[in-house]
Structures are given as C-alpha cells and as structure tokens.
Amino acid sequence: MTLSFDNFNALEAHEKFKQLNISKFSLDEIDRILKTKYKAKEMDSDLFSELHQDPFFNPSFLTKCYLIDDQSVLENLYNKEEKITHNEFKESYGTLTTKIDHSNPEERNHAASQGTLLYIIFQSEDGKYLSPFISTYGPCEKIMFEFMVFKGIDPSKCVLGDMDYKLYLFSLVSAGYIKI
C-alpha cells in the first residue's frame, strides 16, 4: 500500500519521533545532507534574477541555491506522478539534450520540467536556519518533505491530533527519517 497522509500510522511515527533527537536543521547540516544524500551542487543564486519578482522572496536574506543533476539520484527522487508529468512534457515540448546554460531561465525551466535536473532555492534571515521561502524549479514532493523536516516544528505542536504535527510526522516518514 502506498503511504498517504490519511492512512499512515501517526501514533507509531509519534512514538519513534520521541526516540529521535531531531530539531530544526542548521544551514550547515542542510548543506551536508543535500551534498551527500542528493549529490547536490551549490550554485550562485544571482543566476536566478527572476526571484526578485516573487513577493515571498526577500533580497536582504541569505539565499542558497543547489542543483541536483545526477540522473540516478533524480530517478530515485521523483515519484511516479512526477515522472509521468516529465514524460508528458517531453512528448509535448521535446527533450533538451544540450548542456544547460544555467543563466538562461528558459533552458532551466525546460530541463527542470523534463526531469533532468532540479534546482532548490531557500533563504535564511539569520544566516543559521531556514526562513519560510523555499522554492524548487521542477516539482519534487520528496524534497519538499525533506525541507519540512529541515524546518523542524515548534515543540508545543508535538501533540497527537495537531495537524501541523501530523504533517511533520508524515514528512519525517516520507523523507526516510522514520521507518514505519
């Protein structure tokens, strides 16, 4: 059975979470995880000038940008629906096979839409921990769950029945931090 938010065992995840010592992750920890677990490469965030048009983007915050382009990592990262979307995009718009010019937004978006790379962009107000702004070029549910884990949760919300806590537990399971 496929794991879904409605059918996963929150009580079992809660019990396992209590045994872990997980809090919000520092930027250094996030950097290490992205580079080791996902073979991500840090990129210059100035390449993404279009971010300044996003109302949630704050140019005064530290901005970090990573690229995942290892095909074996991406193959394991994308879920079935995301892979179908990538294939439909390639059927409609063709496959970009040339080396990507990362400064070209059209090429970046095409490559991300066909699933051959994934950009992750996030910000930090204090230079230590994640701020709310997180963006990906190319949808990737697993990365979004990973970042929910990175952000952590307020300990006062760690109560069964709290929907934020349930989502956090689901993210821990979906990102592989808790096995149930």
Short mmCIF file of N, CA and C in Angstrom, two decimals:
data_model
loop_
_atom_site.label_atom_id
_atom_site.label_comp_id
_atom_site.label_asym_id
_atom_site.label_seq_id
_atom_site.Cartn_x
_atom_site.Cartn_y
_atom_site.Cartn_z
N MET A 1 0.84 -1.18 0.00
CA MET A 1 0.00 0.00 0.00
C MET A 1 0.88 1.24 0.00
N THR A 2 0.51 2.21 -0.78
CA THR A 2 1.24 3.46 -0.87
C THR A 2 0.96 4.31 0.36
N LEU A 3 2.00 4.92 0.89
CA LEU A 3 1.85 5.79 2.04
C LEU A 3 1.07 7.03 1.64
N SER A 4 0.04 7.35 2.41
CA SER A 4 -0.69 8.59 2.17
C SER A 4 -0.93 9.26 3.52
N PHE A 5 -1.16 10.55 3.46
CA PHE A 5 -1.36 11.34 4.67
C PHE A 5 -2.53 10.81 5.48
N ASP A 6 -3.57 10.34 4.81
CA ASP A 6 -4.77 9.88 5.52
C ASP A 6 -4.62 8.49 6.14
N ASN A 7 -3.71 7.65 5.60
CA ASN A 7 -3.66 6.28 6.10
C ASN A 7 -2.37 5.92 6.84
N PHE A 8 -1.48 6.88 7.08
CA PHE A 8 -0.26 6.48 7.76
C PHE A 8 -0.49 6.47 9.28
N ASN A 9 0.32 5.69 9.98
CA ASN A 9 0.15 5.48 11.42
C ASN A 9 0.87 6.59 12.19
N ALA A 10 0.13 7.65 12.51
CA ALA A 10 0.72 8.80 13.22
C ALA A 10 1.17 8.41 14.61
N LEU A 11 0.46 7.51 15.27
CA LEU A 11 0.84 7.09 16.62
C LEU A 11 2.20 6.39 16.60
N GLU A 12 2.39 5.48 15.66
CA GLU A 12 3.68 4.79 15.54
C GLU A 12 4.79 5.78 15.20
N ALA A 13 4.53 6.70 14.29
CA ALA A 13 5.52 7.72 13.94
C ALA A 13 5.83 8.60 15.14
N HIS A 14 4.81 8.95 15.91
CA HIS A 14 4.98 9.77 17.12
C HIS A 14 5.90 9.06 18.12
N GLU A 15 5.66 7.79 18.34
CA GLU A 15 6.49 7.02 19.29
C GLU A 15 7.94 6.96 18.83
N LYS A 16 8.14 6.76 17.54
CA LYS A 16 9.51 6.71 17.01
C LYS A 16 10.16 8.09 17.04
N PHE A 17 9.38 9.14 16.78
CA PHE A 17 9.91 10.51 16.82
C PHE A 17 10.41 10.85 18.22
N LYS A 18 9.69 10.41 19.24
CA LYS A 18 10.09 10.70 20.63
C LYS A 18 11.45 10.10 20.94
N GLN A 19 11.83 9.03 20.25
CA GLN A 19 13.12 8.37 20.48
C GLN A 19 14.27 9.07 19.75
N LEU A 20 13.93 9.89 18.77
CA LEU A 20 14.95 10.59 17.99
C LEU A 20 15.28 11.92 18.66
N ASN A 21 16.43 12.45 18.31
CA ASN A 21 16.79 13.77 18.79
C ASN A 21 16.89 14.69 17.58
N ILE A 22 15.73 14.97 16.98
CA ILE A 22 15.69 15.79 15.78
C ILE A 22 15.06 17.13 16.13
N SER A 23 15.74 18.18 15.77
CA SER A 23 15.15 19.52 15.85
C SER A 23 15.35 20.16 14.49
N LYS A 24 15.16 21.46 14.41
CA LYS A 24 15.38 22.08 13.10
C LYS A 24 16.86 21.99 12.75
N PHE A 25 17.13 21.92 11.46
CA PHE A 25 18.48 21.72 10.96
C PHE A 25 19.13 23.07 10.68
N SER A 26 20.43 23.16 10.94
CA SER A 26 21.18 24.37 10.61
C SER A 26 21.47 24.38 9.11
N LEU A 27 21.85 25.53 8.59
CA LEU A 27 22.21 25.62 7.16
C LEU A 27 23.38 24.71 6.84
N ASP A 28 24.34 24.60 7.76
CA ASP A 28 25.48 23.70 7.54
C ASP A 28 25.03 22.25 7.44
N GLU A 29 24.09 21.85 8.29
CA GLU A 29 23.57 20.48 8.23
C GLU A 29 22.79 20.25 6.93
N ILE A 30 22.01 21.23 6.53
CA ILE A 30 21.26 21.12 5.28
C ILE A 30 22.22 20.99 4.10
N ASP A 31 23.26 21.81 4.09
CA ASP A 31 24.27 21.76 3.04
C ASP A 31 24.89 20.36 2.95
N ARG A 32 25.26 19.82 4.10
CA ARG A 32 25.89 18.49 4.14
C ARG A 32 24.93 17.42 3.62
N ILE A 33 23.67 17.47 4.05
CA ILE A 33 22.69 16.47 3.61
C ILE A 33 22.44 16.58 2.11
N LEU A 34 22.24 17.79 1.61
CA LEU A 34 21.99 17.96 0.18
C LEU A 34 23.16 17.45 -0.65
N LYS A 35 24.37 17.72 -0.20
CA LYS A 35 25.55 17.32 -0.97
C LYS A 35 25.84 15.82 -0.87
N THR A 36 25.55 15.20 0.26
CA THR A 36 25.84 13.77 0.40
C THR A 36 24.67 12.90 -0.04
N LYS A 37 23.48 13.17 0.44
CA LYS A 37 22.32 12.33 0.14
C LYS A 37 21.82 12.50 -1.30
N TYR A 38 21.93 13.74 -1.82
CA TYR A 38 21.37 14.04 -3.14
C TYR A 38 22.41 14.46 -4.17
N LYS A 39 23.68 14.42 -3.79
CA LYS A 39 24.78 14.82 -4.69
C LYS A 39 24.54 16.21 -5.28
N ALA A 40 23.96 17.09 -4.47
CA ALA A 40 23.65 18.45 -4.92
C ALA A 40 24.92 19.28 -4.99
N LYS A 41 24.88 20.25 -5.89
CA LYS A 41 25.99 21.19 -6.06
C LYS A 41 25.46 22.58 -5.76
N GLU A 42 26.22 23.33 -4.97
CA GLU A 42 25.80 24.70 -4.68
C GLU A 42 26.04 25.57 -5.90
N MET A 43 25.09 26.47 -6.15
CA MET A 43 25.17 27.36 -7.31
C MET A 43 25.06 28.81 -6.85
N ASP A 44 25.40 29.70 -7.75
CA ASP A 44 25.30 31.13 -7.50
C ASP A 44 23.83 31.55 -7.62
N SER A 45 23.27 32.04 -6.54
CA SER A 45 21.85 32.43 -6.56
C SER A 45 21.60 33.65 -7.45
N ASP A 46 22.64 34.39 -7.80
CA ASP A 46 22.47 35.55 -8.69
C ASP A 46 22.00 35.13 -10.09
N LEU A 47 22.17 33.86 -10.44
CA LEU A 47 21.69 33.37 -11.73
C LEU A 47 20.16 33.44 -11.81
N PHE A 48 19.51 33.50 -10.67
CA PHE A 48 18.05 33.44 -10.60
C PHE A 48 17.47 34.83 -10.32
N SER A 49 17.75 35.76 -11.20
CA SER A 49 17.29 37.15 -11.00
C SER A 49 15.77 37.25 -10.95
N GLU A 50 15.08 36.31 -11.55
CA GLU A 50 13.61 36.34 -11.55
C GLU A 50 13.02 36.15 -10.15
N LEU A 51 13.84 35.68 -9.20
CA LEU A 51 13.36 35.52 -7.83
C LEU A 51 12.91 36.85 -7.24
N HIS A 52 13.52 37.92 -7.68
CA HIS A 52 13.19 39.24 -7.14
C HIS A 52 11.75 39.66 -7.47
N GLN A 53 11.12 38.96 -8.39
CA GLN A 53 9.72 39.24 -8.73
C GLN A 53 8.75 38.46 -7.83
N ASP A 54 9.27 37.51 -7.07
CA ASP A 54 8.43 36.71 -6.18
C ASP A 54 8.15 37.52 -4.91
N PRO A 55 6.89 37.71 -4.55
CA PRO A 55 6.57 38.53 -3.37
C PRO A 55 7.05 37.92 -2.05
N PHE A 56 7.35 36.63 -2.03
CA PHE A 56 7.81 35.98 -0.81
C PHE A 56 9.33 35.97 -0.67
N PHE A 57 10.01 36.35 -1.73
CA PHE A 57 11.47 36.40 -1.74
C PHE A 57 11.93 37.70 -1.09
N ASN A 58 12.89 37.60 -0.17
CA ASN A 58 13.44 38.79 0.49
C ASN A 58 14.90 38.92 0.10
N PRO A 59 15.25 39.90 -0.74
CA PRO A 59 16.63 40.02 -1.21
C PRO A 59 17.64 40.34 -0.11
N SER A 60 17.16 40.76 1.06
CA SER A 60 18.11 41.05 2.15
C SER A 60 18.50 39.79 2.93
N PHE A 61 17.80 38.68 2.72
CA PHE A 61 18.12 37.43 3.40
C PHE A 61 19.22 36.69 2.64
N LEU A 62 19.95 35.84 3.35
CA LEU A 62 20.92 34.95 2.73
C LEU A 62 20.15 33.98 1.83
N THR A 63 20.58 33.86 0.59
CA THR A 63 19.92 32.96 -0.36
C THR A 63 20.89 31.86 -0.76
N LYS A 64 20.41 30.62 -0.68
CA LYS A 64 21.22 29.46 -1.06
C LYS A 64 20.52 28.77 -2.24
N CYS A 65 21.32 28.29 -3.16
CA CYS A 65 20.79 27.62 -4.33
C CYS A 65 21.60 26.35 -4.59
N TYR A 66 20.89 25.26 -4.87
CA TYR A 66 21.53 23.98 -5.15
C TYR A 66 20.95 23.38 -6.42
N LEU A 67 21.77 22.61 -7.08
CA LEU A 67 21.39 21.90 -8.30
C LEU A 67 21.57 20.41 -8.05
N ILE A 68 20.55 19.63 -8.38
CA ILE A 68 20.66 18.17 -8.40
C ILE A 68 20.51 17.77 -9.85
N ASP A 69 21.57 17.16 -10.40
CA ASP A 69 21.51 16.72 -11.80
C ASP A 69 22.02 15.31 -12.01
N ASP A 70 22.31 14.60 -10.93
CA ASP A 70 22.73 13.21 -11.02
C ASP A 70 21.49 12.37 -11.36
N GLN A 71 21.53 11.71 -12.53
CA GLN A 71 20.34 11.02 -13.03
C GLN A 71 19.90 9.86 -12.14
N SER A 72 20.83 9.16 -11.51
CA SER A 72 20.42 8.06 -10.62
C SER A 72 19.74 8.61 -9.36
N VAL A 73 20.22 9.74 -8.87
CA VAL A 73 19.57 10.38 -7.72
C VAL A 73 18.17 10.84 -8.10
N LEU A 74 18.06 11.51 -9.25
CA LEU A 74 16.76 12.01 -9.69
C LEU A 74 15.77 10.87 -9.93
N GLU A 75 16.25 9.78 -10.49
CA GLU A 75 15.39 8.62 -10.75
C GLU A 75 14.76 8.12 -9.45
N ASN A 76 15.52 8.13 -8.37
CA ASN A 76 15.01 7.67 -7.07
C ASN A 76 14.26 8.76 -6.32
N LEU A 77 14.44 9.99 -6.72
CA LEU A 77 13.85 11.12 -6.03
C LEU A 77 12.41 11.39 -6.48
N TYR A 78 12.19 11.32 -7.78
CA TYR A 78 10.87 11.64 -8.32
C TYR A 78 9.89 10.49 -8.10
N ASN A 79 8.65 10.84 -7.78
CA ASN A 79 7.64 9.80 -7.62
C ASN A 79 7.01 9.48 -8.99
N LYS A 80 6.12 8.51 -8.99
CA LYS A 80 5.52 8.03 -10.25
C LYS A 80 4.79 9.15 -10.99
N GLU A 81 4.00 9.94 -10.28
CA GLU A 81 3.24 11.01 -10.91
C GLU A 81 4.17 12.07 -11.50
N GLU A 82 5.25 12.40 -10.80
CA GLU A 82 6.20 13.38 -11.30
C GLU A 82 6.88 12.88 -12.57
N LYS A 83 7.21 11.59 -12.61
CA LYS A 83 7.82 11.01 -13.81
C LYS A 83 6.86 11.04 -14.99
N ILE A 84 5.58 10.78 -14.73
CA ILE A 84 4.58 10.86 -15.80
C ILE A 84 4.51 12.29 -16.34
N THR A 85 4.51 13.25 -15.45
CA THR A 85 4.47 14.66 -15.86
C THR A 85 5.69 15.02 -16.70
N HIS A 86 6.87 14.53 -16.30
CA HIS A 86 8.10 14.78 -17.08
C HIS A 86 7.96 14.19 -18.49
N ASN A 87 7.47 12.96 -18.57
CA ASN A 87 7.32 12.32 -19.89
C ASN A 87 6.31 13.05 -20.76
N GLU A 88 5.21 13.50 -20.16
CA GLU A 88 4.22 14.26 -20.92
C GLU A 88 4.83 15.57 -21.43
N PHE A 89 5.65 16.21 -20.61
CA PHE A 89 6.30 17.45 -21.03
C PHE A 89 7.22 17.18 -22.22
N LYS A 90 8.01 16.11 -22.13
CA LYS A 90 8.93 15.78 -23.22
C LYS A 90 8.18 15.46 -24.52
N GLU A 91 7.04 14.77 -24.39
CA GLU A 91 6.24 14.46 -25.58
C GLU A 91 5.69 15.74 -26.22
N SER A 92 5.32 16.71 -25.40
CA SER A 92 4.73 17.95 -25.91
C SER A 92 5.76 18.96 -26.40
N TYR A 93 6.90 19.04 -25.71
CA TYR A 93 7.86 20.12 -25.99
C TYR A 93 9.24 19.64 -26.42
N GLY A 94 9.42 18.35 -26.49
CA GLY A 94 10.72 17.81 -26.88
C GLY A 94 11.68 17.74 -25.71
N THR A 95 12.79 17.06 -25.95
CA THR A 95 13.79 16.86 -24.92
C THR A 95 14.98 17.77 -25.19
N LEU A 96 15.34 18.53 -24.19
CA LEU A 96 16.53 19.38 -24.28
C LEU A 96 17.74 18.49 -24.02
N THR A 97 18.61 18.36 -25.01
CA THR A 97 19.74 17.44 -24.89
C THR A 97 21.08 18.15 -24.82
N THR A 98 21.09 19.45 -25.01
CA THR A 98 22.35 20.18 -24.96
C THR A 98 22.71 20.49 -23.51
N LYS A 99 23.95 20.88 -23.31
CA LYS A 99 24.39 21.31 -21.98
C LYS A 99 23.57 22.53 -21.57
N ILE A 100 23.07 22.53 -20.36
CA ILE A 100 22.18 23.59 -19.88
C ILE A 100 22.98 24.84 -19.55
N ASP A 101 22.50 25.97 -20.05
CA ASP A 101 23.03 27.27 -19.66
C ASP A 101 22.23 27.70 -18.43
N HIS A 102 22.82 27.56 -17.25
CA HIS A 102 22.10 27.82 -16.01
C HIS A 102 21.69 29.28 -15.85
N SER A 103 22.27 30.17 -16.65
CA SER A 103 21.87 31.57 -16.57
C SER A 103 20.65 31.87 -17.46
N ASN A 104 20.22 30.89 -18.23
CA ASN A 104 19.09 31.06 -19.15
C ASN A 104 17.83 30.48 -18.51
N PRO A 105 16.88 31.34 -18.09
CA PRO A 105 15.68 30.83 -17.41
C PRO A 105 14.87 29.84 -18.25
N GLU A 106 14.80 30.05 -19.56
CA GLU A 106 14.02 29.14 -20.40
C GLU A 106 14.64 27.74 -20.42
N GLU A 107 15.97 27.68 -20.53
CA GLU A 107 16.64 26.37 -20.52
C GLU A 107 16.50 25.70 -19.15
N ARG A 108 16.65 26.49 -18.09
CA ARG A 108 16.49 25.94 -16.73
C ARG A 108 15.10 25.34 -16.56
N ASN A 109 14.09 26.10 -16.95
CA ASN A 109 12.72 25.62 -16.78
C ASN A 109 12.43 24.40 -17.64
N HIS A 110 12.95 24.39 -18.87
CA HIS A 110 12.74 23.24 -19.75
C HIS A 110 13.39 21.99 -19.14
N ALA A 111 14.64 22.11 -18.72
CA ALA A 111 15.34 20.96 -18.14
C ALA A 111 14.66 20.48 -16.86
N ALA A 112 14.21 21.40 -16.03
CA ALA A 112 13.52 21.01 -14.79
C ALA A 112 12.18 20.35 -15.11
N SER A 113 11.47 20.87 -16.11
CA SER A 113 10.17 20.31 -16.47
C SER A 113 10.28 18.92 -17.09
N GLN A 114 11.41 18.62 -17.72
CA GLN A 114 11.59 17.28 -18.28
C GLN A 114 12.24 16.33 -17.27
N GLY A 115 12.58 16.84 -16.08
CA GLY A 115 13.07 15.98 -15.00
C GLY A 115 14.54 15.66 -15.05
N THR A 116 15.33 16.38 -15.85
CA THR A 116 16.77 16.07 -15.93
C THR A 116 17.59 16.84 -14.91
N LEU A 117 16.96 17.76 -14.21
CA LEU A 117 17.64 18.44 -13.11
C LEU A 117 16.60 19.05 -12.19
N LEU A 118 17.05 19.43 -11.03
CA LEU A 118 16.18 20.05 -10.03
C LEU A 118 16.98 21.13 -9.33
N TYR A 119 16.41 22.33 -9.29
CA TYR A 119 17.02 23.42 -8.54
C TYR A 119 16.25 23.59 -7.24
N ILE A 120 16.99 23.84 -6.17
CA ILE A 120 16.39 24.10 -4.87
C ILE A 120 16.93 25.43 -4.38
N ILE A 121 16.03 26.33 -4.03
CA ILE A 121 16.43 27.65 -3.57
C ILE A 121 15.73 27.91 -2.24
N PHE A 122 16.50 28.38 -1.27
CA PHE A 122 15.91 28.71 0.03
C PHE A 122 16.64 29.89 0.64
N GLN A 123 16.03 30.45 1.67
CA GLN A 123 16.59 31.63 2.30
C GLN A 123 16.71 31.45 3.81
N SER A 124 17.57 32.29 4.39
CA SER A 124 17.75 32.33 5.83
C SER A 124 17.86 33.78 6.27
N GLU A 125 17.00 34.16 7.19
CA GLU A 125 17.04 35.52 7.71
C GLU A 125 18.21 35.72 8.65
N ASP A 126 18.50 34.69 9.47
CA ASP A 126 19.55 34.83 10.49
C ASP A 126 20.89 34.23 10.08
N GLY A 127 20.96 33.62 8.89
CA GLY A 127 22.20 33.01 8.44
C GLY A 127 22.50 31.67 9.09
N LYS A 128 21.56 31.15 9.90
CA LYS A 128 21.77 29.88 10.61
C LYS A 128 20.71 28.84 10.28
N TYR A 129 19.45 29.29 10.14
CA TYR A 129 18.33 28.37 9.95
C TYR A 129 17.45 28.84 8.79
N LEU A 130 16.63 27.92 8.30
CA LEU A 130 15.72 28.22 7.20
C LEU A 130 14.71 29.29 7.56
N SER A 131 14.43 30.13 6.60
CA SER A 131 13.29 31.05 6.66
C SER A 131 12.19 30.42 5.82
N PRO A 132 10.99 30.98 5.83
CA PRO A 132 9.89 30.33 5.10
C PRO A 132 10.07 30.18 3.60
N PHE A 133 10.87 31.03 2.94
CA PHE A 133 10.96 30.96 1.48
C PHE A 133 11.77 29.74 1.04
N ILE A 134 11.09 28.82 0.35
CA ILE A 134 11.72 27.64 -0.26
C ILE A 134 11.08 27.47 -1.63
N SER A 135 11.90 27.27 -2.64
CA SER A 135 11.38 27.12 -3.99
C SER A 135 12.15 26.03 -4.71
N THR A 136 11.47 25.34 -5.58
CA THR A 136 12.15 24.39 -6.46
C THR A 136 11.78 24.71 -7.89
N TYR A 137 12.70 24.47 -8.78
CA TYR A 137 12.41 24.53 -10.21
C TYR A 137 12.23 23.08 -10.60
N GLY A 138 10.99 22.72 -10.82
CA GLY A 138 10.62 21.34 -11.04
C GLY A 138 10.00 20.80 -9.77
N PRO A 139 8.79 20.25 -9.86
CA PRO A 139 8.14 19.73 -8.65
C PRO A 139 8.84 18.47 -8.15
N CYS A 140 8.98 18.39 -6.84
CA CYS A 140 9.57 17.19 -6.24
C CYS A 140 9.05 17.07 -4.81
N GLU A 141 8.06 16.21 -4.67
CA GLU A 141 7.41 16.02 -3.38
C GLU A 141 8.40 15.61 -2.29
N LYS A 142 9.31 14.70 -2.63
CA LYS A 142 10.24 14.20 -1.62
C LYS A 142 11.13 15.31 -1.08
N ILE A 143 11.58 16.21 -1.94
CA ILE A 143 12.41 17.33 -1.49
C ILE A 143 11.59 18.26 -0.59
N MET A 144 10.33 18.46 -0.92
CA MET A 144 9.51 19.32 -0.07
C MET A 144 9.32 18.69 1.31
N PHE A 145 9.15 17.37 1.38
CA PHE A 145 9.08 16.71 2.69
C PHE A 145 10.40 16.87 3.44
N GLU A 146 11.50 16.72 2.72
CA GLU A 146 12.82 16.88 3.33
C GLU A 146 12.94 18.28 3.96
N PHE A 147 12.49 19.30 3.24
CA PHE A 147 12.61 20.66 3.77
C PHE A 147 11.64 20.91 4.92
N MET A 148 10.51 20.24 4.95
CA MET A 148 9.63 20.35 6.12
C MET A 148 10.34 19.79 7.35
N VAL A 149 11.10 18.72 7.16
CA VAL A 149 11.89 18.17 8.26
C VAL A 149 12.99 19.15 8.65
N PHE A 150 13.67 19.71 7.67
CA PHE A 150 14.75 20.67 7.95
C PHE A 150 14.24 21.85 8.80
N LYS A 151 13.03 22.32 8.51
CA LYS A 151 12.48 23.47 9.24
C LYS A 151 12.16 23.14 10.69
N GLY A 152 11.91 21.87 10.98
CA GLY A 152 11.57 21.48 12.34
C GLY A 152 10.14 21.87 12.69
N ILE A 153 9.81 21.69 13.95
CA ILE A 153 8.46 22.01 14.43
C ILE A 153 8.56 22.55 15.84
N ASP A 154 7.68 23.46 16.15
CA ASP A 154 7.58 24.02 17.49
C ASP A 154 7.21 22.89 18.45
N PRO A 155 7.98 22.67 19.52
CA PRO A 155 7.69 21.56 20.45
C PRO A 155 6.27 21.60 21.01
N SER A 156 5.68 22.78 21.13
CA SER A 156 4.31 22.85 21.67
C SER A 156 3.28 22.23 20.73
N LYS A 157 3.65 22.02 19.47
CA LYS A 157 2.74 21.41 18.49
C LYS A 157 2.88 19.89 18.44
N CYS A 158 3.84 19.35 19.16
CA CYS A 158 4.11 17.90 19.10
C CYS A 158 3.10 17.13 19.94
N VAL A 159 1.85 17.23 19.53
CA VAL A 159 0.74 16.58 20.22
C VAL A 159 -0.08 15.84 19.17
N LEU A 160 -0.36 14.58 19.43
CA LEU A 160 -1.21 13.83 18.50
C LEU A 160 -2.54 14.55 18.34
N GLY A 161 -2.99 14.65 17.11
CA GLY A 161 -4.21 15.38 16.81
C GLY A 161 -3.95 16.75 16.21
N ASP A 162 -2.76 17.29 16.43
CA ASP A 162 -2.39 18.58 15.83
C ASP A 162 -2.02 18.32 14.37
N MET A 163 -2.69 19.01 13.44
CA MET A 163 -2.47 18.75 12.01
C MET A 163 -1.06 19.13 11.55
N ASP A 164 -0.48 20.19 12.11
CA ASP A 164 0.90 20.54 11.76
C ASP A 164 1.85 19.43 12.19
N TYR A 165 1.60 18.87 13.36
CA TYR A 165 2.45 17.78 13.85
C TYR A 165 2.27 16.54 12.98
N LYS A 166 1.04 16.25 12.60
CA LYS A 166 0.80 15.10 11.73
C LYS A 166 1.55 15.27 10.41
N LEU A 167 1.51 16.48 9.84
CA LEU A 167 2.23 16.74 8.60
C LEU A 167 3.74 16.60 8.81
N TYR A 168 4.23 17.07 9.94
CA TYR A 168 5.66 16.93 10.25
C TYR A 168 6.04 15.45 10.37
N LEU A 169 5.23 14.68 11.08
CA LEU A 169 5.50 13.23 11.20
C LEU A 169 5.46 12.56 9.84
N PHE A 170 4.46 12.92 9.03
CA PHE A 170 4.35 12.36 7.69
C PHE A 170 5.59 12.71 6.87
N SER A 171 6.08 13.93 7.02
CA SER A 171 7.29 14.36 6.31
C SER A 171 8.50 13.56 6.77
N LEU A 172 8.61 13.32 8.07
CA LEU A 172 9.71 12.50 8.59
C LEU A 172 9.69 11.10 7.99
N VAL A 173 8.50 10.52 7.88
CA VAL A 173 8.37 9.19 7.29
C VAL A 173 8.67 9.25 5.79
N SER A 174 8.08 10.21 5.10
CA SER A 174 8.25 10.32 3.64
C SER A 174 9.68 10.61 3.23
N ALA A 175 10.41 11.36 4.06
CA ALA A 175 11.80 11.69 3.76
C ALA A 175 12.77 10.62 4.26
N GLY A 176 12.26 9.60 4.95
CA GLY A 176 13.10 8.48 5.36
C GLY A 176 13.76 8.61 6.72
N TYR A 177 13.36 9.57 7.53
CA TYR A 177 13.95 9.72 8.86
C TYR A 177 13.32 8.77 9.87
N ILE A 178 12.08 8.36 9.61
CA ILE A 178 11.38 7.40 10.45
C ILE A 178 10.86 6.29 9.54
N LYS A 179 11.09 5.05 9.94
CA LYS A 179 10.58 3.89 9.20
C LYS A 179 9.38 3.33 9.95
N ILE A 180 8.26 3.19 9.23
CA ILE A 180 7.09 2.53 9.85
C ILE A 180 6.53 1.51 8.88
#
